[in-house]
Short mmCIF file of C-alpha atoms in Angstrom, two decimals:
data_model
loop_
_atom_site.label_atom_id
_atom_site.label_comp_id
_atom_site.label_asym_id
_atom_site.label_seq_id
_atom_site.Cartn_x
_atom_site.Cartn_y
_atom_site.Cartn_z
CA ALA R 1 77.41 -83.18 -60.78
CA GLN R 2 76.82 -79.74 -59.38
CA SER R 3 78.98 -76.76 -60.22
CA VAL R 4 79.21 -73.08 -59.44
CA ALA R 5 80.66 -70.38 -61.69
CA GLN R 6 81.76 -66.93 -60.63
CA PRO R 7 82.65 -65.42 -64.00
CA GLU R 8 84.55 -62.40 -62.68
CA ASP R 9 87.84 -62.79 -60.86
CA GLN R 10 87.61 -59.18 -59.69
CA VAL R 11 84.95 -56.50 -59.50
CA ASN R 12 85.88 -52.85 -59.05
CA VAL R 13 83.35 -50.32 -57.82
CA ALA R 14 83.47 -46.81 -56.40
CA GLU R 15 82.32 -46.23 -52.84
CA GLY R 16 78.65 -45.30 -52.75
CA ASN R 17 77.84 -47.02 -56.03
CA PRO R 18 75.78 -50.20 -56.26
CA LEU R 19 77.67 -53.46 -56.57
CA THR R 20 76.89 -56.84 -58.11
CA VAL R 21 78.92 -60.02 -57.79
CA LYS R 22 77.74 -62.69 -60.19
CA CYS R 23 77.12 -66.39 -59.57
CA THR R 24 75.60 -69.06 -61.77
CA TYR R 25 75.07 -72.67 -60.82
CA SER R 26 74.32 -76.04 -62.33
CA VAL R 27 72.56 -78.65 -60.20
CA SER R 28 69.82 -81.19 -60.43
CA GLY R 29 66.74 -80.43 -58.40
CA ASN R 30 66.11 -77.32 -56.36
CA PRO R 31 69.29 -75.88 -54.91
CA TYR R 32 70.29 -74.43 -51.59
CA LEU R 33 72.46 -71.39 -52.39
CA PHE R 34 74.88 -69.49 -50.17
CA TRP R 35 77.18 -66.48 -50.20
CA TYR R 36 80.23 -66.22 -47.99
CA VAL R 37 82.75 -63.41 -47.53
CA GLN R 38 86.42 -63.74 -46.65
CA TYR R 39 88.38 -60.79 -45.28
CA PRO R 40 92.20 -60.87 -45.50
CA ASN R 41 93.80 -63.60 -43.39
CA ARG R 42 90.44 -64.75 -42.09
CA GLY R 43 88.12 -67.70 -42.59
CA LEU R 44 84.87 -67.51 -44.51
CA GLN R 45 81.89 -65.78 -42.94
CA PHE R 46 78.32 -66.67 -43.88
CA LEU R 47 76.45 -63.78 -45.53
CA LEU R 48 73.11 -65.15 -46.70
CA LYS R 49 71.29 -68.18 -48.08
CA TYR R 50 68.42 -69.11 -50.30
CA ILE R 51 66.49 -72.31 -49.60
CA THR R 52 62.94 -71.61 -50.65
CA GLY R 53 60.41 -68.80 -50.72
CA ASP R 54 61.03 -65.20 -51.72
CA ASN R 55 63.56 -64.93 -54.52
CA LEU R 56 65.15 -61.84 -52.94
CA VAL R 57 67.14 -62.78 -49.88
CA LYS R 58 68.54 -60.26 -47.42
CA GLY R 59 71.65 -60.96 -45.42
CA SER R 60 74.34 -59.44 -43.25
CA TYR R 61 76.01 -56.03 -43.74
CA GLY R 62 73.28 -54.77 -46.12
CA PHE R 63 73.88 -57.44 -48.77
CA GLU R 64 71.11 -59.14 -50.67
CA ALA R 65 70.93 -61.74 -53.41
CA GLU R 66 68.37 -62.60 -56.03
CA PHE R 67 67.59 -66.19 -56.95
CA ASN R 68 66.66 -66.55 -60.62
CA LYS R 69 65.65 -70.10 -61.46
CA SER R 70 65.29 -69.60 -65.20
CA GLN R 71 68.78 -68.11 -65.47
CA THR R 72 70.23 -70.41 -62.76
CA SER R 73 71.78 -67.38 -61.12
CA PHE R 74 72.19 -66.09 -57.60
CA HIS R 75 73.86 -62.69 -57.88
CA LEU R 76 74.99 -60.81 -54.78
CA LYS R 77 74.06 -57.15 -54.59
CA LYS R 78 74.38 -54.10 -52.38
CA PRO R 79 72.80 -50.71 -53.11
CA SER R 80 75.73 -48.64 -51.85
CA ALA R 81 79.25 -50.08 -51.56
CA LEU R 82 81.61 -49.31 -48.69
CA VAL R 83 85.40 -49.47 -48.76
CA SER R 84 85.12 -51.99 -45.93
CA ASP R 85 83.21 -54.33 -48.28
CA SER R 86 86.48 -55.01 -50.10
CA ALA R 87 87.02 -58.75 -49.68
CA LEU R 88 86.83 -62.12 -51.42
CA TYR R 89 83.31 -63.42 -52.04
CA PHE R 90 82.34 -67.04 -52.58
CA CYS R 91 79.12 -68.48 -53.90
CA ALA R 92 78.22 -72.06 -52.92
CA VAL R 93 75.50 -74.56 -53.78
CA ARG R 94 74.03 -77.65 -52.21
CA PRO R 95 71.67 -79.64 -54.40
CA TYR R 96 68.35 -80.36 -52.76
CA ARG R 97 68.41 -83.59 -50.73
CA ALA R 98 72.01 -84.18 -51.67
CA GLY R 99 73.77 -84.57 -48.36
CA ASN R 100 75.87 -82.22 -46.35
CA MET R 101 78.53 -81.01 -48.74
CA LEU R 102 78.70 -77.66 -50.50
CA THR R 103 80.33 -76.90 -53.83
CA PHE R 104 82.06 -73.52 -53.91
CA GLY R 105 82.80 -71.19 -56.78
CA GLY R 106 86.29 -69.91 -57.46
CA GLY R 107 85.70 -66.64 -55.66
CA THR R 108 85.44 -63.00 -56.77
CA ARG R 109 87.58 -60.26 -55.32
CA LEU R 110 85.62 -57.07 -54.70
CA MET R 111 87.60 -53.85 -54.62
CA VAL R 112 85.76 -50.73 -53.47
CA LYS R 113 87.69 -47.53 -54.16
CA PRO R 114 87.12 -44.37 -52.09
CA ASP T 1 78.21 -67.53 -31.46
CA VAL T 2 79.57 -70.55 -33.26
CA LYS T 3 83.26 -70.94 -32.77
CA VAL T 4 85.55 -73.04 -34.95
CA THR T 5 89.13 -72.89 -33.79
CA GLN T 6 92.14 -73.97 -35.79
CA SER T 7 95.19 -74.60 -33.66
CA SER T 8 97.71 -72.72 -35.81
CA ARG T 9 97.42 -69.66 -38.04
CA TYR T 10 100.80 -70.21 -39.70
CA LEU T 11 102.95 -73.30 -40.02
CA VAL T 12 106.28 -73.88 -41.75
CA LYS T 13 107.31 -77.49 -42.29
CA ARG T 14 109.98 -79.38 -44.19
CA THR T 15 109.35 -81.78 -47.05
CA GLY T 16 108.73 -85.28 -45.72
CA GLU T 17 107.56 -84.18 -42.27
CA LYS T 18 104.33 -85.49 -40.80
CA VAL T 19 101.99 -82.55 -40.22
CA PHE T 20 98.92 -82.34 -37.99
CA LEU T 21 96.31 -79.62 -38.39
CA GLU T 22 93.78 -79.48 -35.58
CA CYS T 23 90.25 -78.08 -35.57
CA VAL T 24 87.80 -77.78 -32.67
CA GLN T 25 84.17 -76.63 -32.78
CA ASP T 26 81.98 -75.76 -29.82
CA MET T 27 78.48 -76.05 -31.34
CA ASP T 28 77.93 -79.81 -31.11
CA HIS T 29 77.86 -80.00 -34.92
CA GLU T 30 77.69 -83.45 -36.44
CA ASN T 31 79.57 -82.51 -39.60
CA MET T 32 83.11 -81.30 -39.94
CA PHE T 33 85.06 -80.49 -43.09
CA TRP T 34 88.60 -79.81 -44.24
CA TYR T 35 89.11 -77.61 -47.31
CA ARG T 36 92.11 -76.39 -49.16
CA GLN T 37 92.06 -72.86 -50.61
CA ASP T 38 94.30 -71.88 -53.51
CA PRO T 39 94.13 -68.70 -55.62
CA GLY T 40 91.80 -69.10 -58.59
CA LEU T 41 90.68 -72.55 -57.48
CA GLY T 42 88.30 -71.55 -54.71
CA LEU T 43 87.73 -74.06 -51.92
CA ARG T 44 88.28 -77.73 -52.58
CA LEU T 45 87.03 -80.35 -50.15
CA ILE T 46 89.68 -82.71 -48.84
CA TYR T 47 87.70 -84.79 -46.34
CA PHE T 48 84.36 -84.67 -44.58
CA SER T 49 83.23 -86.33 -41.33
CA TYR T 50 79.58 -86.80 -40.42
CA ASP T 51 80.11 -88.50 -37.05
CA VAL T 52 82.82 -89.67 -34.70
CA LYS T 53 85.19 -92.07 -36.47
CA MET T 54 83.25 -91.60 -39.75
CA LYS T 55 84.75 -89.94 -42.79
CA GLU T 56 84.25 -89.50 -46.49
CA LYS T 57 86.73 -88.48 -49.15
CA GLY T 58 86.23 -85.16 -50.82
CA ASP T 59 87.53 -83.97 -54.15
CA ILE T 60 91.27 -84.04 -53.36
CA PRO T 61 92.04 -86.61 -50.60
CA GLU T 62 95.35 -87.81 -52.03
CA GLY T 63 98.23 -87.20 -49.64
CA TYR T 64 95.93 -86.50 -46.69
CA SER T 65 94.22 -88.45 -43.96
CA VAL T 66 91.88 -87.40 -41.15
CA SER T 67 90.95 -88.40 -37.63
CA ARG T 68 87.80 -87.75 -35.64
CA GLU T 69 87.98 -89.41 -32.23
CA LYS T 70 85.71 -86.87 -30.50
CA LYS T 71 82.71 -85.03 -31.87
CA GLU T 72 84.23 -81.60 -31.40
CA ARG T 73 87.65 -82.30 -32.89
CA PHE T 74 88.69 -83.05 -36.47
CA SER T 75 92.33 -83.44 -37.44
CA LEU T 76 93.91 -83.28 -40.86
CA ILE T 77 97.13 -85.23 -41.30
CA LEU T 78 99.74 -84.84 -44.00
CA GLU T 79 101.63 -88.13 -43.77
CA SER T 80 104.67 -86.85 -45.67
CA ALA T 81 104.42 -83.19 -46.52
CA SER T 82 105.31 -82.08 -50.02
CA THR T 83 105.84 -78.62 -51.49
CA ASN T 84 102.61 -78.88 -53.52
CA GLN T 85 100.71 -79.03 -50.23
CA THR T 86 101.68 -75.45 -49.46
CA SER T 87 98.29 -73.79 -49.14
CA MET T 88 95.64 -72.27 -46.90
CA TYR T 89 93.68 -74.94 -45.02
CA LEU T 90 90.19 -74.19 -43.75
CA CYS T 91 88.14 -76.20 -41.30
CA ALA T 92 84.34 -75.91 -41.14
CA SER T 93 81.46 -77.47 -39.24
CA SER T 94 77.69 -77.71 -39.63
CA PHE T 95 74.59 -79.47 -38.39
CA SER T 96 73.45 -82.45 -40.43
CA GLU T 97 69.90 -81.11 -40.75
CA GLY T 98 68.39 -77.69 -41.26
CA THR T 99 70.03 -74.95 -43.26
CA TYR T 100 73.38 -76.67 -43.92
CA ILE T 101 75.24 -73.45 -43.19
CA GLN T 102 78.92 -74.19 -42.67
CA TYR T 103 80.90 -72.22 -40.11
CA PHE T 104 84.57 -71.72 -40.76
CA GLY T 105 87.72 -71.37 -38.72
CA ALA T 106 90.26 -68.63 -39.41
CA GLY T 107 92.46 -70.92 -41.47
CA THR T 108 95.98 -72.31 -41.27
CA ARG T 109 98.49 -71.10 -43.80
CA LEU T 110 100.93 -73.97 -44.33
CA SER T 111 104.25 -73.57 -46.08
CA VAL T 112 106.21 -76.71 -46.96
CA LEU T 113 109.84 -75.99 -47.78
#
C-alpha cells in the first residue's frame, strides 16, 4: 500500500530565507505526486504536481518541488519565504495506474517570521 | 475556476442527531470525495464516488454513509452523530482521467456535543 511521510510537524523560517518542506513516499510503480496548501479556515489549494518529465516542478506562488526517485522524495522549496506563506502544507501521492484516490501525508505547518 | 461549495462552514449538533453535509461542484467532475481532517492525522478518506449512485469506501467509512443522486452533488450523512465525529470535513472533486488533481471546498467544521 502507498504511504506518504512528512517528517516535520512544523518548519520555522525567517522571511527572505529559503524554505524546504520535506516529503517522502512509498508506492509501487511510478507515482503521481502533489503538494497542496491550506490557509487558516480554508480548504486545500493545489500548488503543484509531478507526473513525468523534468524532476524540478514549478508551481503557484513561487513554489517548486524536486522529484528524487532514488530517495523517494518530493520536497517543496521556495527561494525566499514570505510571511504570507505561513500555512499548512500537505504532500499527496497517487500510484501510477492506481485509480482516482490520493494518499495524503500528515501535513507540515510552515511558520515564516518577519 | 473550479468551484466546490460546501453548504455549511460551521455546524453544531447533538449526539444522536442525523447530520447531512452537502457538497456541490460546478466542473462536471466524475469523481467526488469526502475527507476528514484531524490534527496530526492529515486527511483521511471517508468515501469516494466515481459516478452517480456509485460509491466506494475509503479508509474510515464506519459511522458514515453517502449519497450521490446527481453528478454535481455529493452528500455525507452521519446517521447518529457521536462526539468522536467532531472534526473538519472536506469535500473534493476531480476528473477521472488526466492529472487527477483534486479540488477542495472550504470545509465544514462539525462539533458534536
